[in-house]
Short mmCIF file of C-alpha atoms and ligand atoms in Angstrom, two decimals:
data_model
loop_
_atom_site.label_atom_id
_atom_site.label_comp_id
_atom_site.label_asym_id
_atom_site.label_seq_id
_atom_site.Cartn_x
_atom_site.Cartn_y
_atom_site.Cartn_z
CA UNK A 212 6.18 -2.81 34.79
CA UNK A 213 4.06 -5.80 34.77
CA UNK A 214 5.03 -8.92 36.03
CA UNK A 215 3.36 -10.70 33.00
CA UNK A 216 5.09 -8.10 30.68
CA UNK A 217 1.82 -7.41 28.65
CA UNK A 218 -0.52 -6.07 31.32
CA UNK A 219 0.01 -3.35 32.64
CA UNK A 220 0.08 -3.19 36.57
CA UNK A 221 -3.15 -1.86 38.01
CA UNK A 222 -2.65 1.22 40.32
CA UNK A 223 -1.37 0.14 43.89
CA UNK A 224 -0.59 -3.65 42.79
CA UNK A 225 2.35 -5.44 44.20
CA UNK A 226 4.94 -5.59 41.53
CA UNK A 227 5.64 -8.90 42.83
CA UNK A 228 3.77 -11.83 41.49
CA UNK A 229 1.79 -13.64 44.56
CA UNK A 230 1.47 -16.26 42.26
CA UNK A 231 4.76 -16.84 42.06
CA UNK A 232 5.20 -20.33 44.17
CA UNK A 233 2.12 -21.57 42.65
CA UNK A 234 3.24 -21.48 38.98
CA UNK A 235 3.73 -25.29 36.87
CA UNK A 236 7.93 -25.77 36.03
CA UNK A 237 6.55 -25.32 32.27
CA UNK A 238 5.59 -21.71 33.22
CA UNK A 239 8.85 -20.62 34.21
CA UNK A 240 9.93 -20.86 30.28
CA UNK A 241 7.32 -18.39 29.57
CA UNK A 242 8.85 -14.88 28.55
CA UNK A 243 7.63 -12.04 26.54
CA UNK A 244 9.70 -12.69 23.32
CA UNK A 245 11.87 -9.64 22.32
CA UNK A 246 9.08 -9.23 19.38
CA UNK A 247 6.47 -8.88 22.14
CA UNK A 248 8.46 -6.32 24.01
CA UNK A 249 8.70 -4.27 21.43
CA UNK A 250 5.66 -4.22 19.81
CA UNK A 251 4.36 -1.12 21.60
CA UNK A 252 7.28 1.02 20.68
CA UNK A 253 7.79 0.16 17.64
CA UNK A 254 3.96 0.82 17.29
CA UNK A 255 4.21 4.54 17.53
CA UNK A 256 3.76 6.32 14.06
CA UNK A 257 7.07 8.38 14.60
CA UNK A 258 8.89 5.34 14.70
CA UNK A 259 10.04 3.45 11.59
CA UNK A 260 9.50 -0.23 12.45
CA UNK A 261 11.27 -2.81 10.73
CA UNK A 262 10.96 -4.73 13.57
CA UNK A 263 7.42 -6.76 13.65
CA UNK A 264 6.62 -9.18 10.54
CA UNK A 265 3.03 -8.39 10.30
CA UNK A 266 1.89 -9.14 6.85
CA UNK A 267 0.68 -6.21 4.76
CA UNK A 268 -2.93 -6.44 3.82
CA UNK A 269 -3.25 -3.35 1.55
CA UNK A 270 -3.77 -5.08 -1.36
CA UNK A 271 -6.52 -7.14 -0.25
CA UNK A 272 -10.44 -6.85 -1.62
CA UNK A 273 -11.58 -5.98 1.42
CA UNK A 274 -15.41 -4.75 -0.38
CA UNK A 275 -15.29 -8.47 -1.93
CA UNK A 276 -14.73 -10.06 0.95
CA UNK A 277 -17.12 -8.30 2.90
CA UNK A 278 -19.54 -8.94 0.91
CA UNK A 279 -18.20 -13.06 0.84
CA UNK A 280 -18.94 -12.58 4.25
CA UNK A 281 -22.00 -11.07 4.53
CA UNK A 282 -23.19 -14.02 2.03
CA UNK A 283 -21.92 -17.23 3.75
CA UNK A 284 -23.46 -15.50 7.62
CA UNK A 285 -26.94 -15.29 5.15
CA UNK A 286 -26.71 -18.97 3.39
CA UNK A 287 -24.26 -21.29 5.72
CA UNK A 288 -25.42 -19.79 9.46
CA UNK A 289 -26.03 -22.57 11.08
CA UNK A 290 -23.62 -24.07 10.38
CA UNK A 291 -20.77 -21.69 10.22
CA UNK A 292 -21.47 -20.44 13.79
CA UNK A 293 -21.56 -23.62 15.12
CA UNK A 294 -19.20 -25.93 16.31
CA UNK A 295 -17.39 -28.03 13.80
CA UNK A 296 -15.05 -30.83 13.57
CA UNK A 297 -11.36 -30.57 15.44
CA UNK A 298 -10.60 -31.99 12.17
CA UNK A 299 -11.32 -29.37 10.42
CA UNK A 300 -13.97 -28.28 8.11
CA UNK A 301 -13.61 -31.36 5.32
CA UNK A 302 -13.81 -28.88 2.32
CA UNK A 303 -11.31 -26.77 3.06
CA UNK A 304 -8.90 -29.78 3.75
CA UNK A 305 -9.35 -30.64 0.22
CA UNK A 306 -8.47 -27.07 -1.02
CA UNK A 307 -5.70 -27.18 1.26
CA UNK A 308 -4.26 -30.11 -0.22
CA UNK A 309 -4.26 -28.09 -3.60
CA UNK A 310 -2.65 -25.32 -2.50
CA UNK A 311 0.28 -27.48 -1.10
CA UNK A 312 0.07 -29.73 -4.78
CA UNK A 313 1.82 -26.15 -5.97
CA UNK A 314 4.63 -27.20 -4.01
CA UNK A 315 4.86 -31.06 -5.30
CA UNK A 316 3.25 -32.38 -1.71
CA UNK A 317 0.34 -35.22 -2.28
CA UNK A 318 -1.51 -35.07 1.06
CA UNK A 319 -4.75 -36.78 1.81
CA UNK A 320 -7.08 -34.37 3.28
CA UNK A 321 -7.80 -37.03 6.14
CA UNK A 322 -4.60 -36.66 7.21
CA UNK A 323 -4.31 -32.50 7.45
CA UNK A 324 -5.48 -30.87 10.62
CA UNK A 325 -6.68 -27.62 10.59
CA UNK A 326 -5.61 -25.04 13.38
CA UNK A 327 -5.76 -21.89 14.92
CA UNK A 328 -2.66 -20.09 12.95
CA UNK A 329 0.36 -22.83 12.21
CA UNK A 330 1.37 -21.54 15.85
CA UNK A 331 -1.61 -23.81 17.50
CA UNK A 332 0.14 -26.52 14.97
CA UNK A 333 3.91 -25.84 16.47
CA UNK A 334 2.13 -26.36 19.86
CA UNK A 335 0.18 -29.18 19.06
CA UNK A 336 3.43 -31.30 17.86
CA UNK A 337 5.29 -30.47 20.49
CA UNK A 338 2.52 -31.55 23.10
CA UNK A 339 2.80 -34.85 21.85
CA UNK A 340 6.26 -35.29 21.06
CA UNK A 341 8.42 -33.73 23.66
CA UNK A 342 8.96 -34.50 27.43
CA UNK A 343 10.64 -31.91 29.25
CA UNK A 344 14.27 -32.64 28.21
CA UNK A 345 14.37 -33.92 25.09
CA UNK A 346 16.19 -32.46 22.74
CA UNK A 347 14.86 -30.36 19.67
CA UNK A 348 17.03 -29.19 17.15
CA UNK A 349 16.26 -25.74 15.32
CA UNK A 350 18.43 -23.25 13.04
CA UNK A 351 20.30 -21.30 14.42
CA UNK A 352 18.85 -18.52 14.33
CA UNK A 353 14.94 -19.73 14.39
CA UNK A 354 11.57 -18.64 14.49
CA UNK A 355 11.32 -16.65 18.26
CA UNK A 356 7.42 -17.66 18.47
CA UNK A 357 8.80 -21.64 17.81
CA UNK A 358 11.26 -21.15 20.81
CA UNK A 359 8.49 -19.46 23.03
CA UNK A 360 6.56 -23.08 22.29
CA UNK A 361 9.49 -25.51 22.76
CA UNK A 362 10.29 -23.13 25.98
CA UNK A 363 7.13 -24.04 27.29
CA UNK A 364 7.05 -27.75 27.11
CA UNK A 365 10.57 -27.84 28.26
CA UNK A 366 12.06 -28.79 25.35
CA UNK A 367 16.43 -28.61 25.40
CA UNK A 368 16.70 -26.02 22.00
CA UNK A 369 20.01 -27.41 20.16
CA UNK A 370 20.89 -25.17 17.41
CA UNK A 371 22.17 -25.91 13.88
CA UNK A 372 24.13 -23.54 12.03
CA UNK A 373 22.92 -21.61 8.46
CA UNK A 374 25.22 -20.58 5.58
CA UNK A 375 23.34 -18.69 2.68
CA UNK A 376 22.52 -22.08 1.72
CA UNK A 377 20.68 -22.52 4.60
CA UNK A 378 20.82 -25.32 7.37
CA UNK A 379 24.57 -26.92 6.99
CA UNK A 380 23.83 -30.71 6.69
CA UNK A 381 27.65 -31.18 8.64
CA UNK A 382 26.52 -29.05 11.37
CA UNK A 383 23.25 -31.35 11.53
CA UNK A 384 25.49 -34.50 11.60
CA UNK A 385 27.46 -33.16 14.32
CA UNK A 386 24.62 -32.50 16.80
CA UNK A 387 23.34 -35.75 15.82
CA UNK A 388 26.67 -37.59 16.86
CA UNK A 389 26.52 -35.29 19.58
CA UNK A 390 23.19 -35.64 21.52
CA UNK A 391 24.36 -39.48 20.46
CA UNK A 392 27.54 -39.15 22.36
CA UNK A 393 26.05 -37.81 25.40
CA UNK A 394 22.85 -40.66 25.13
CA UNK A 395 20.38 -38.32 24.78
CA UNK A 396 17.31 -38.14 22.72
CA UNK A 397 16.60 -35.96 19.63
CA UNK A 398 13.10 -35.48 19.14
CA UNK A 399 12.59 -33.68 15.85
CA UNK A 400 13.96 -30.99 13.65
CA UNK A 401 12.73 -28.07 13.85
CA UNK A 402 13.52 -26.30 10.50
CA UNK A 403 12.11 -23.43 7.96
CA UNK A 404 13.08 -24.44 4.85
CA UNK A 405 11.71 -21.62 2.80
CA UNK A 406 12.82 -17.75 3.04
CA UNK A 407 13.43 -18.34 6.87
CA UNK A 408 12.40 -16.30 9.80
CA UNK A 409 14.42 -14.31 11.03
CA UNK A 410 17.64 -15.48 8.25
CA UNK A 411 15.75 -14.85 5.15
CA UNK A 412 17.89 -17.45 4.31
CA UNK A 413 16.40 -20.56 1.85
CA UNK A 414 17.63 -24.12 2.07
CA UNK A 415 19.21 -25.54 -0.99
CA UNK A 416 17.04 -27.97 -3.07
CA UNK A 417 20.47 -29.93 -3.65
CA UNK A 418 20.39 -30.03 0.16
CA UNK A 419 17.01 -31.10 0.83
CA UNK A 420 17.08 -34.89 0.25
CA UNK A 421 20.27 -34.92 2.06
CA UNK A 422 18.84 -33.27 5.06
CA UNK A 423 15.77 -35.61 5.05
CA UNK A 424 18.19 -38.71 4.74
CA UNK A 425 20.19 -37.98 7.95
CA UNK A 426 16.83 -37.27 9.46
CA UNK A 427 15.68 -40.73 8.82
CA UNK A 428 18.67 -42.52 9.41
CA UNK A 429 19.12 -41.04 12.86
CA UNK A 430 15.16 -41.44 13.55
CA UNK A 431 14.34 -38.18 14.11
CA UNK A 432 11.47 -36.83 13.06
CA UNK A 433 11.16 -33.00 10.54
CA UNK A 434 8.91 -30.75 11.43
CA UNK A 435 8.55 -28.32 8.31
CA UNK A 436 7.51 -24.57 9.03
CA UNK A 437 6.37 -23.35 5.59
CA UNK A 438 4.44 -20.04 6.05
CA UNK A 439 6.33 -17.91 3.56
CA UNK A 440 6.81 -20.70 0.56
CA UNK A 441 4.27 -19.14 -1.65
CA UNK A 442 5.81 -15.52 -1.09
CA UNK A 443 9.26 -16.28 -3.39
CA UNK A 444 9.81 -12.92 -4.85
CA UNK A 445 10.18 -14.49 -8.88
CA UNK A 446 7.16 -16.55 -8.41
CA UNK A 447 10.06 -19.69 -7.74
CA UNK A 448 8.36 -22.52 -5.42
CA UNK A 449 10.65 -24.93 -3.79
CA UNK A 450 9.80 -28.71 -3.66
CA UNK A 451 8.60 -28.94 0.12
CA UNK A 452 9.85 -31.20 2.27
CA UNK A 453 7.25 -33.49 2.91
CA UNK A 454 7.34 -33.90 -1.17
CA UNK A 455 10.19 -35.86 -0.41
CA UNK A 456 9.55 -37.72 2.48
CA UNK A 457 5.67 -38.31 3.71
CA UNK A 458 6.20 -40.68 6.06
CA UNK A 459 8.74 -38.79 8.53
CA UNK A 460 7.44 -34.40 8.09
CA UNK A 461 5.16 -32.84 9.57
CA UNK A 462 4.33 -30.04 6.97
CA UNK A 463 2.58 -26.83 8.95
CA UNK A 464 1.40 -24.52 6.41
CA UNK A 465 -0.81 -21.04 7.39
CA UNK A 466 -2.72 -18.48 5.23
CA UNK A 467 -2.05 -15.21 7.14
CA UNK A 468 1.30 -14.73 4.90
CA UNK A 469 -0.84 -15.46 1.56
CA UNK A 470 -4.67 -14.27 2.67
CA UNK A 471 -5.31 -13.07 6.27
CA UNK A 472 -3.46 -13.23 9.26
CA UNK A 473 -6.37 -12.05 11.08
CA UNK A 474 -8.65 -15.17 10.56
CA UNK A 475 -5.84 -17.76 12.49
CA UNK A 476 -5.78 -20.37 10.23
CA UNK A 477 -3.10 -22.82 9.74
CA UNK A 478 -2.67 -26.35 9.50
CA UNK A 479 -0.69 -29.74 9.97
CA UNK A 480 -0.41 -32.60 7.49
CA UNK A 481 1.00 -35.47 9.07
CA UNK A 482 2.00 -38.77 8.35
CA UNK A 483 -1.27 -40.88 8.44
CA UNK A 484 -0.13 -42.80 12.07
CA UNK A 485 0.39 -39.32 13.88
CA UNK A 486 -3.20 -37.25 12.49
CA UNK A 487 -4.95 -39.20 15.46
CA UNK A 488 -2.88 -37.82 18.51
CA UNK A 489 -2.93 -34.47 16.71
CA UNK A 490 -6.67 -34.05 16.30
CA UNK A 491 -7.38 -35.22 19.99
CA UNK A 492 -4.91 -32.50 20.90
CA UNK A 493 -6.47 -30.42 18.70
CA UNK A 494 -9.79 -31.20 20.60
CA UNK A 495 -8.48 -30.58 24.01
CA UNK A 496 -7.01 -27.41 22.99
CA UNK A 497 -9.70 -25.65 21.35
CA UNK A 498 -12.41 -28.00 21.04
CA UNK A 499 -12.32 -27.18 17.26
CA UNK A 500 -10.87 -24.24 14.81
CA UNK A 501 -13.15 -21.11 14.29
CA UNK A 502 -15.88 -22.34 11.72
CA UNK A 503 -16.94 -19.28 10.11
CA UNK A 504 -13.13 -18.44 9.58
CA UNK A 505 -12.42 -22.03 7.96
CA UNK A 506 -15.52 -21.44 5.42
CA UNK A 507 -13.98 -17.66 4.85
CA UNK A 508 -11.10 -19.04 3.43
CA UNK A 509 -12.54 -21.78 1.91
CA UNK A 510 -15.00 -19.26 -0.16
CA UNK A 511 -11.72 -17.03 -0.84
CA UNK A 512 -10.37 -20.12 -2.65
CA UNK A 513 -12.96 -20.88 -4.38
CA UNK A 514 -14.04 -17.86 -5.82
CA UNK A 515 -11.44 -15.26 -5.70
CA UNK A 516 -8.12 -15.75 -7.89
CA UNK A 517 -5.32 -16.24 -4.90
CA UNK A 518 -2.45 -17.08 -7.30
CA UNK A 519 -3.19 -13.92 -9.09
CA UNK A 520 -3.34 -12.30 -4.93
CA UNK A 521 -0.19 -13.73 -4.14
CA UNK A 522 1.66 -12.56 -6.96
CA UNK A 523 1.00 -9.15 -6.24
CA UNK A 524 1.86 -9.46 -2.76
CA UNK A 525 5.07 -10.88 -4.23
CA UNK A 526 5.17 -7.78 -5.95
CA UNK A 527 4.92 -5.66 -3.20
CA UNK A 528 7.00 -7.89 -0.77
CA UNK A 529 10.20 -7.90 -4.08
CA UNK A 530 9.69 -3.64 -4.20
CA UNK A 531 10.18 -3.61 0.10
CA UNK A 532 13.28 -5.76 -0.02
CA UNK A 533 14.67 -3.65 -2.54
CA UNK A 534 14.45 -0.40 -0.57
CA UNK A 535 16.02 -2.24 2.29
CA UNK A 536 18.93 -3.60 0.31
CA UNK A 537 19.69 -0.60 -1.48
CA UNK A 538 19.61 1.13 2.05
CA UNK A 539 21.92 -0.89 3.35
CA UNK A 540 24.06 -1.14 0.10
CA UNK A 541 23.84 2.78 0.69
CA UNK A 542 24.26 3.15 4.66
CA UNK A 543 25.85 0.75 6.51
CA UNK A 544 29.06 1.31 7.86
CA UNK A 545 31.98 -1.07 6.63
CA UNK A 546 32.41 -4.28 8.73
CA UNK A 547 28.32 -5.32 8.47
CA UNK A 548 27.07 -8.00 6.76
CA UNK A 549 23.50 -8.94 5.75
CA UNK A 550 21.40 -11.69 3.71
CA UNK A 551 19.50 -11.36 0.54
CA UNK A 552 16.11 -12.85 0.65
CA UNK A 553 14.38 -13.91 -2.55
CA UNK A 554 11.02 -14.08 -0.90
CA UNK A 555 9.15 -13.70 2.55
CA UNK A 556 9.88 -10.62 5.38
CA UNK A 557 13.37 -10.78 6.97
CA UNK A 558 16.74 -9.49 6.66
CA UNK A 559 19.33 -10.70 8.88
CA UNK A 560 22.07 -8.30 9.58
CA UNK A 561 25.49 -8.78 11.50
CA UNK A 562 27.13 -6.06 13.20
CA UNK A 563 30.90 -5.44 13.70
CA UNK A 564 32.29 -7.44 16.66
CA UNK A 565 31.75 -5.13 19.88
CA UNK A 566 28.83 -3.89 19.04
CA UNK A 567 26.04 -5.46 20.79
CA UNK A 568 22.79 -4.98 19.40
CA UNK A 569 20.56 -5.52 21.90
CA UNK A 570 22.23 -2.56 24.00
CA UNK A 571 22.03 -0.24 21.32
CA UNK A 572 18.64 -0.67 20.72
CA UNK A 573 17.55 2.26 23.10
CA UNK A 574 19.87 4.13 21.18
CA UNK A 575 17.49 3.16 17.69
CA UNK A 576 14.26 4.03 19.43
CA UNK A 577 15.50 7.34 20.00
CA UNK A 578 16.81 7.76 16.64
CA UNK A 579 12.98 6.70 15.53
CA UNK A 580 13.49 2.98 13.80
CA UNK A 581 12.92 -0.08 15.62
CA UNK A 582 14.40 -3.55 14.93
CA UNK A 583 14.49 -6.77 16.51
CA UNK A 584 17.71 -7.95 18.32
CA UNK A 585 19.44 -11.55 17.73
CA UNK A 586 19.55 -12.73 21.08
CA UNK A 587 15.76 -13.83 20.59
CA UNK A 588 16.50 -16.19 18.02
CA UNK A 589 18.45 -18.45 19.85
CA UNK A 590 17.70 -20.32 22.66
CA UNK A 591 21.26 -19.94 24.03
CA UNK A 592 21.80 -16.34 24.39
CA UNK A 593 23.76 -16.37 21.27
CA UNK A 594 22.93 -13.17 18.66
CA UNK A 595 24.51 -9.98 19.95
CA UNK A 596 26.37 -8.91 16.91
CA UNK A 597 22.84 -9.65 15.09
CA UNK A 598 19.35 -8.21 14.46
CA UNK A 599 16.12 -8.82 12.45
CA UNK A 600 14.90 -6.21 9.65
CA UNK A 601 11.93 -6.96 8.06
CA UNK A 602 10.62 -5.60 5.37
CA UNK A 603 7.01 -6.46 5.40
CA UNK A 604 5.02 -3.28 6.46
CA UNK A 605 6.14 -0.12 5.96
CA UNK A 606 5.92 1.51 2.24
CA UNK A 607 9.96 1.24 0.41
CA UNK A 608 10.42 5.58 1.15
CA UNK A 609 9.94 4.67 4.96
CA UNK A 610 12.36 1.72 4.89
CA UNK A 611 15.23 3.70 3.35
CA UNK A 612 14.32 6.34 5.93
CA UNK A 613 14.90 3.63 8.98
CA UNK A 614 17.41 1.92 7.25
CA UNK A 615 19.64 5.82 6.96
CA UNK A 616 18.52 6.04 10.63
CA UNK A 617 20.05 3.21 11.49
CA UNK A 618 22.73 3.05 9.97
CA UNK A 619 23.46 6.67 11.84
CA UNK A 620 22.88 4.99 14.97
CA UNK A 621 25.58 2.16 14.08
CA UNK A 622 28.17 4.47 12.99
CA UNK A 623 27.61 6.43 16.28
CA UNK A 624 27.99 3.54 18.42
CA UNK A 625 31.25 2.23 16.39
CA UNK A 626 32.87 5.78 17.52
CA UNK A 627 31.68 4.85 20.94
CA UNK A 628 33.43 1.62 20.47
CA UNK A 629 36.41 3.22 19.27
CA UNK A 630 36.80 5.91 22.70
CA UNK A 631 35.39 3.39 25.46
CA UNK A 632 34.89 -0.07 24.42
CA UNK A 633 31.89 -2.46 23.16
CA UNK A 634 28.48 -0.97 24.27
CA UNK A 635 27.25 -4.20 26.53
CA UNK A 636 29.82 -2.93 29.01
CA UNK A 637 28.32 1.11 29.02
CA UNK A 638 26.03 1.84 30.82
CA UNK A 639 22.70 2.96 29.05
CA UNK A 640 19.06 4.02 30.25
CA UNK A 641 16.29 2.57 29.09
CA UNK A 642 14.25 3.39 26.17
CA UNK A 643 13.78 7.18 25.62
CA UNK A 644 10.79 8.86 24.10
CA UNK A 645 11.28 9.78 20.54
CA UNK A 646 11.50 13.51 19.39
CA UNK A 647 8.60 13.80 16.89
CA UNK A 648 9.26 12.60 13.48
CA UNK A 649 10.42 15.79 11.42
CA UNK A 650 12.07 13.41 8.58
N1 PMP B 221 6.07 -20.02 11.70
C1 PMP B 221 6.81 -18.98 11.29
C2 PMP B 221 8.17 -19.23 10.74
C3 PMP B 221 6.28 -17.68 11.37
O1 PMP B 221 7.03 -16.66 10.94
C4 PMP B 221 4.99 -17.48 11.89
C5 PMP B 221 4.39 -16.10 12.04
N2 PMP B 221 5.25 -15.09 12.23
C6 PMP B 221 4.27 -18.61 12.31
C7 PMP B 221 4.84 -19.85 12.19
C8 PMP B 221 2.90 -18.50 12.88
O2 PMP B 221 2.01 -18.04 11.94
P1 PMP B 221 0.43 -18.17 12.07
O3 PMP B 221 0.12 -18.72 13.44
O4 PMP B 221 -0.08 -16.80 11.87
O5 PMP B 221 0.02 -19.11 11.01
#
């Protein structure tokens, strides 16, 4: 096993990091998410995954954009394989700032940076925000790729509870009056207001101004994750956050939910006193995002009809969360409980008490489906009656056929439960290689 956990050790290495005592405090935050981990397991074609949230890009024109390609390599070379601007490139900004018009926000392009993926955003806020310490607070459960960042700059995760309302503005008062209590320091919020990941949960407009208002009053900043807001399964769009309050959200918005994961681009519009610090962090990051991806997208807007390409992928998105609910309408053994998404890729589903589901999950890769356990979603090791289905990738027949697989591996484990007690106290090998996929 690799001491990195992504590499795999060379013949004849030490298992043992010699690098160990040389390694930054920071470092020591840095784990392979449970997503990571998984990833090559879940990869294998016998296995039904509904455990990565890679977008689907079926229904794009790939011969179109090819061809897009081809043409801006031909007429804009020089410039799009050049360096740019950390900035970003100043057209695209301006498209940008249309797309997010859809959901009421009025940014100036001067003050949206572009980046590498809305993950190079996440980072870039919390380089200049957080000291190691401070406190962050974040849904509970949150985005595990947003933990892996605040992990890394030391940040002290706080989590706020969800209903199916999403984030409970009494829960947010009470870690406010807590961190008060104690004289510490909130930093920001950390929140995903739309169709969150993992929840699948949406936050209430009635909620929203609310939310912002204890925000302000307790001068802590919002950082707004929006990556799935266009991807609301009746075409609905919610008023964004930073609609409501420009001067204290950071909005980051990305096109590899809507367009092309592929091509890493994301963004940040911030309030006009904070785009400074984040395009020289920008800079010292990556010296500037990919130019001939920027002018890819840009083209994409400009000639191709997106709305019209996200509807269908709201199309396809609506017919995937359908096969999952309806396979766990159908399957599930009494006692679980799971959200109902009205747009983006995740189902989060609760387990009866005993079961944890992290345990069992050697037990799914045997049975062939994959899925993501709760513990990764919280910084605090809370999640073990909980897991992450998404619904993203495979077609709807091979979603019913990992939901009826799981659900036989859940009502197996329950009779487990029943003769010797919850599964985190059996003992269980690690994960087995599948039989081949006969279903
Ligand atoms: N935020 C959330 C909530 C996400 O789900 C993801 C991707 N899974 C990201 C940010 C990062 O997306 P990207 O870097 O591809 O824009």
């Amino acid at each position: 096993m690799s001491t990195s956990g992504h590499l795999p050790d060379r013949p004849g290495s030490r298992s043992l990091d010699p690098h160990l005592g040389r390694y930054a405090a920071r470092a020591e935050g840095m784990t392979a998410s449970e997503v990571r981990a998984l990833f090559a397991v879940a990869s294998r074609p016998e296995v039904v995954s509904l455990a990565g949230g890679m977008p689907n890009l079926a229904a794009l024109p790939l011969d179109f954009l090819s061809d897009q390609i081809a043409s801006i390599v031909a007429d804009e070379g020089l410039v799009a394989l050049q360096y740019g601007s950390a900035h970003g490139v100043p057209l695209l900004r301006e498209q940008i700032c249309e797309v997010m018009a859809l959901e009421g926000v009025t940014g100036h392009p001067d003050d949206l940076v572009v980046t590498v993926g809305s993950q190079m955003a996440l980072d870039l806020v919390t380089r200049i925000f957080i000291d190691p310490g401070d406190i962050v607070l974040a849904e509970g459960p949150s985005y595990v790729g947003a933990l892996g960042t605040f992990a890394s700059y030391q940040a002290d995760v706080r989590h706020v509870v969800m209903d199916e309302h999403g984030l409970v503005p009494e829960a947010l008062r009470a870690a406010l009056a807590a961190a008060d209590q104690a004289g510490r320091r909130v930093k920001f919020l950390y929140t995903i207001p739309n169709f969150n990941n993992p929840a699948g949960v949406t936050l209430a407009v009635a909620r929203r101004a609310e939310v912002l208002d204890i925000c302000a009053r307790h001068d802590v900043l919002v950082i707004e994750d929006n990556p799935y807001g266009l991807l609301g399964f009746d075409g609905q769009v919610y008023p964004a956050l930073r609609s409501m309050d420009a001067d204290n959200v950071i909005y980051l918005g990305s096109f590899s939910k809507t367009f092309a994961s592929g091509l890493r681009v994301g963004w940040a519009l911030a309030p006009h006193a904070v785009r400074e610090k984040l395009v020289l962090a920008a800079e010292s990051a990556a010296l500037c995002p990919p130019t001939l991806n920027q002018l890819v997208v840009s083209r994409y807007l400009a000639t191709h009809d997106w709305k019209g390409q996200i509807k269908s992928f709201q199309t396809m998105y609506r017919d995937r969360r359908d096969a999952l609910l309806a396979g766990l309408a159908q399957y599930m053994p009494a006692g679980c409980t799971w959200t109902k998404p009205d747009g983006g890729f995740f189902v989060w589903l609760t387990v009866p008490e005993g079961v944890d589901t992290k345990a069992m999950q050697p037990r799914a890769v045997t049975a062939r489906v994959a899925y993501v356990p709760g513990t990764g979603f919280y910084a605090d090791g809370f999640g073990s009656r909980q897991m992450r289905l998404s619904f993203c990738y495979p077609p709807p027949e091979r979603i019913t056929e990992g939901v009826r697989r799981l659900a036989g591996v859940l009502a197996e484990e329950l009779d487990l439960l029943r003769t010797f007690g919850p599964t985190a106290s059996r003992s269980l090998s690690g994960p087995q290689t599948p039989t081949p996929d006969t279903a």
